[in-house]
C-alpha cells in the first residue's frame, strides 16, 4: 500500500526511515488500516491521521539496531521504556522536519508531532486522531505479516502469539471499528497459517 495524492510526498520522504525493524512492512500496512478506520470515523482529520501513521516510527533509525526489540511497547516479555521514548522523541523531531519540507500545515504538523511523541508510551489518547493512529499502529499486530514476523520477536509460537494479541484487543484498542478489524484479521491470520504454516527454525 503506497500513498497517493497529497500524502505521496510524505510517504516518499518517510520511506527511507522505515528500513529497519520490519517497518517497511509495518508502516504501509498500518497506513492501509488507518484509511479503513477513517471511513468509519468521519470526525477524524485524515491530514493528521495519515501523515502521523507514515511518520510514527521514523525515529527508530536514530536508535541502535541492537536496541530495537527492547522497545516493544506492550510486549509480553517486558520492554525498556527509555528505548520507546527515544524513538518517539527522535520521531517527533524528524516528523517536523519532513512536514516542513513538504509544506504541511503548521497547526496539523504540531498535532502530528504530539501524536508521534506519545504513540507508544502514552496510554491515553489526546484526541480522536490520536486514537486512530494508536489503533492503526497496533492493528498491524493482528495481521498475517505481523504474526509471521512478531511471534519470533516475542519468542512465542504463532498460535500463542495470536492468542496473546487477541487477549489484548480491549486493552490496546480505543475504537469499536478497530476492535472489529482486529477480530477479522485474527480470523484471517489463523486461516492463512493453517493453509501455509510457519516453517520451523533450522
Coordinates of C-alpha atoms in Angstrom, one line a residue:
X1 CA 0.0 0.0 0.0
X2 CA 1.5 3.3 -1.1
X3 CA 0.2 6.8 -0.6
X4 CA -1.2 8.8 -3.5
X5 CA -2.2 12.4 -4.0
X6 CA -1.4 14.8 -1.2
X7 CA 0.3 12.2 1.0
X8 CA 2.7 10.8 -1.6
X9 CA 5.5 13.3 -0.8
X10 CA 5.3 12.4 2.9
X11 CA 5.3 8.7 2.1
X12 CA 8.4 9.2 -0.1
X13 CA 10.2 11.3 2.5
X14 CA 9.4 8.9 5.3
X15 CA 10.1 5.6 3.5
X16 CA 13.9 5.7 3.8
X17 CA 13.5 5.7 7.6
X18 CA 11.4 2.5 7.6
X19 CA 14.2 0.2 6.6
X20 CA 14.6 -1.3 10.0
X21 CA 12.6 -3.3 12.5
X22 CA 10.3 -4.5 9.6
X23 CA 8.8 -1.0 9.4
X24 CA 8.9 -1.3 5.6
X25 CA 6.1 -3.8 6.1
X26 CA 4.5 -2.5 9.2
X27 CA 4.0 1.2 8.2
X28 CA 2.4 0.7 4.8
X29 CA 0.0 -1.9 6.2
X30 CA -0.8 0.3 9.2
X31 CA -1.4 3.2 6.7
X32 CA -4.0 1.0 4.9
X33 CA -5.6 0.1 8.2
X34 CA -5.8 3.8 9.1
X35 CA -7.5 4.6 5.8
X36 CA -10.1 1.9 6.7
X37 CA -10.6 3.4 10.2
X38 CA -11.1 6.8 8.8
X39 CA -14.0 5.6 6.7
X40 CA -15.8 4.7 10.0
X41 CA -14.7 7.8 11.8
X42 CA -15.6 10.9 9.7
X43 CA -15.0 13.3 12.6
X44 CA -11.2 12.5 12.4
X45 CA -8.8 14.5 10.3
X46 CA -7.1 12.5 7.6
X47 CA -4.5 15.3 7.2
X48 CA -3.4 14.5 10.8
X49 CA -4.0 10.7 11.0
X50 CA -2.4 9.6 7.7
X51 CA 0.8 11.6 8.0
X52 CA 1.2 10.6 11.6
X53 CA 0.9 6.9 10.7
X54 CA 3.5 7.3 8.0
X55 CA 5.9 9.1 10.4
X56 CA 5.2 7.4 13.7
X57 CA 8.2 5.1 13.7
X58 CA 10.8 7.1 11.7
X59 CA 12.7 7.7 15.0
X60 CA 13.9 4.1 15.1
X61 CA 16.5 5.0 12.6
X62 CA 18.1 7.1 15.3
X63 CA 18.1 4.1 17.8
X64 CA 20.9 1.5 17.5
X65 CA 19.5 -1.6 15.8
X66 CA 20.6 -3.8 18.7
X67 CA 18.2 -2.0 20.9
X68 CA 15.1 -2.0 18.6
X69 CA 13.4 -5.1 20.1
X70 CA 13.9 -3.8 23.6
X71 CA 11.4 -1.1 22.8
X72 CA 8.4 -3.3 22.1
X73 CA 5.7 -1.3 23.9
X74 CA 3.2 -3.7 25.5
X75 CA 5.5 -6.7 24.9
X76 CA 4.5 -9.8 26.8
X77 CA 8.1 -10.3 28.0
X78 CA 8.8 -6.8 29.1
X79 CA 10.2 -3.8 27.4
X80 CA 12.6 -0.9 28.1
X81 CA 10.6 2.4 28.1
X82 CA 13.7 4.5 27.5
X83 CA 14.1 2.9 24.1
X84 CA 10.5 3.6 23.3
X85 CA 10.8 7.2 24.4
X86 CA 14.0 7.7 22.3
X87 CA 12.3 6.6 19.1
X88 CA 9.2 8.8 19.9
X89 CA 11.3 11.9 20.7
X90 CA 13.5 11.5 17.6
X91 CA 10.5 10.6 15.5
X92 CA 8.6 13.8 16.5
X93 CA 11.6 15.9 15.6
X94 CA 12.1 14.1 12.2
X95 CA 8.3 14.4 11.5
X96 CA 8.6 18.1 12.0
X97 CA 11.5 18.3 9.5
X98 CA 9.7 16.2 6.9
X99 CA 6.4 18.0 7.2
X100 CA 8.1 21.4 6.9
X101 CA 10.0 20.2 3.8
X102 CA 6.7 19.2 2.1
X103 CA 5.0 22.4 3.2
X104 CA 2.4 20.8 5.5
X105 CA 0.0 22.9 7.6
X106 CA 1.8 24.1 10.7
X107 CA -1.2 23.5 13.1
X108 CA -1.6 20.0 11.8
X109 CA 2.2 19.5 11.9
X110 CA 2.2 20.3 15.7
X111 CA -0.7 17.9 16.2
X112 CA 1.2 15.1 14.3
X113 CA 4.3 15.7 16.3
X114 CA 2.3 15.5 19.5
X115 CA 0.9 12.1 18.4
X116 CA 4.2 10.7 17.3
X117 CA 5.8 11.8 20.6
X118 CA 3.4 9.6 22.6
X119 CA 2.1 7.0 20.3
X120 CA 3.6 4.1 22.3
X121 CA 4.4 5.5 25.7
X122 CA 1.3 7.5 26.4
X123 CA -1.5 5.1 27.5
X124 CA -4.3 7.7 27.0
X125 CA -5.2 9.4 23.7
X126 CA -5.2 13.1 23.4
X127 CA -7.7 13.3 20.5
X128 CA -9.8 11.1 18.2
X129 CA -6.9 11.5 15.7
X130 CA -4.5 10.1 18.2
X131 CA -6.9 7.2 18.9
X132 CA -6.9 6.2 15.3
X133 CA -3.1 6.4 14.9
X134 CA -2.7 4.3 18.0
X135 CA -5.3 1.8 16.8
X136 CA -3.8 1.6 13.2
X137 CA -0.3 1.1 14.7
X138 CA -1.5 -1.8 17.0
X139 CA -3.9 -3.3 14.5
X140 CA -0.9 -4.4 12.4
X141 CA -0.1 -6.9 15.2
X142 CA -3.2 -8.9 14.2
X143 CA -2.3 -9.2 10.5
X144 CA -0.7 -12.3 8.9
X145 CA 2.5 -10.5 8.2
X146 CA 2.8 -9.4 11.8
X147 CA 2.1 -12.9 13.1
X148 CA 4.8 -14.3 10.9
X149 CA 7.3 -11.7 12.0
X150 CA 6.4 -10.8 15.6
X151 CA 6.0 -14.3 17.1
X152 CA 9.8 -14.6 16.8
X153 CA 10.3 -11.2 18.5
X154 CA 8.1 -12.4 21.4
X155 CA 9.7 -15.9 21.5
X156 CA 6.2 -17.4 21.1
X157 CA 4.7 -19.9 18.7
X158 CA 2.5 -18.3 16.0
X159 CA -0.6 -19.8 17.8
X160 CA 0.4 -18.5 21.2
X161 CA 1.2 -15.1 19.7
X162 CA -2.3 -14.9 18.1
X163 CA -3.8 -15.9 21.5
X164 CA -1.9 -13.2 23.2
X165 CA -2.8 -10.3 20.9
X166 CA -6.4 -11.5 20.8
X167 CA -6.5 -11.2 24.6
X168 CA -5.3 -7.6 24.4
X169 CA -8.0 -6.3 22.0
X170 CA -10.0 -4.4 24.6
X171 CA -6.9 -3.2 26.4
X172 CA -5.0 -1.9 23.4
X173 CA -7.6 -0.6 21.0
X174 CA -9.6 2.6 21.5
X175 CA -12.4 2.4 18.9
X176 CA -15.0 -0.2 18.1
X177 CA -14.2 -0.2 14.4
X178 CA -10.6 -1.1 15.3
X179 CA -11.8 -4.0 17.5
X180 CA -13.9 -5.3 14.7
X181 CA -10.9 -5.1 12.3
X182 CA -8.7 -6.9 14.9
X183 CA -11.1 -9.8 15.1
X184 CA -11.3 -10.0 11.3
X185 CA -7.5 -10.0 11.0
X186 CA -7.2 -12.7 13.7
X187 CA -9.5 -14.9 11.8
X188 CA -7.7 -14.3 8.5
X189 CA -4.3 -14.9 10.2
X190 CA -5.4 -18.2 11.6
X191 CA -6.8 -19.3 8.3
X192 CA -3.6 -18.3 6.5
X193 CA -1.4 -20.1 9.0
X194 CA -3.5 -23.2 8.6
X195 CA -3.0 -23.1 4.9
X196 CA 0.6 -22.1 5.0
X197 CA 2.2 -22.9 8.4
X198 CA 5.4 -21.2 9.6
X199 CA 8.4 -23.3 8.7
X200 CA 10.3 -24.5 11.9
X201 CA 13.5 -22.7 12.6
X202 CA 16.6 -24.6 11.4

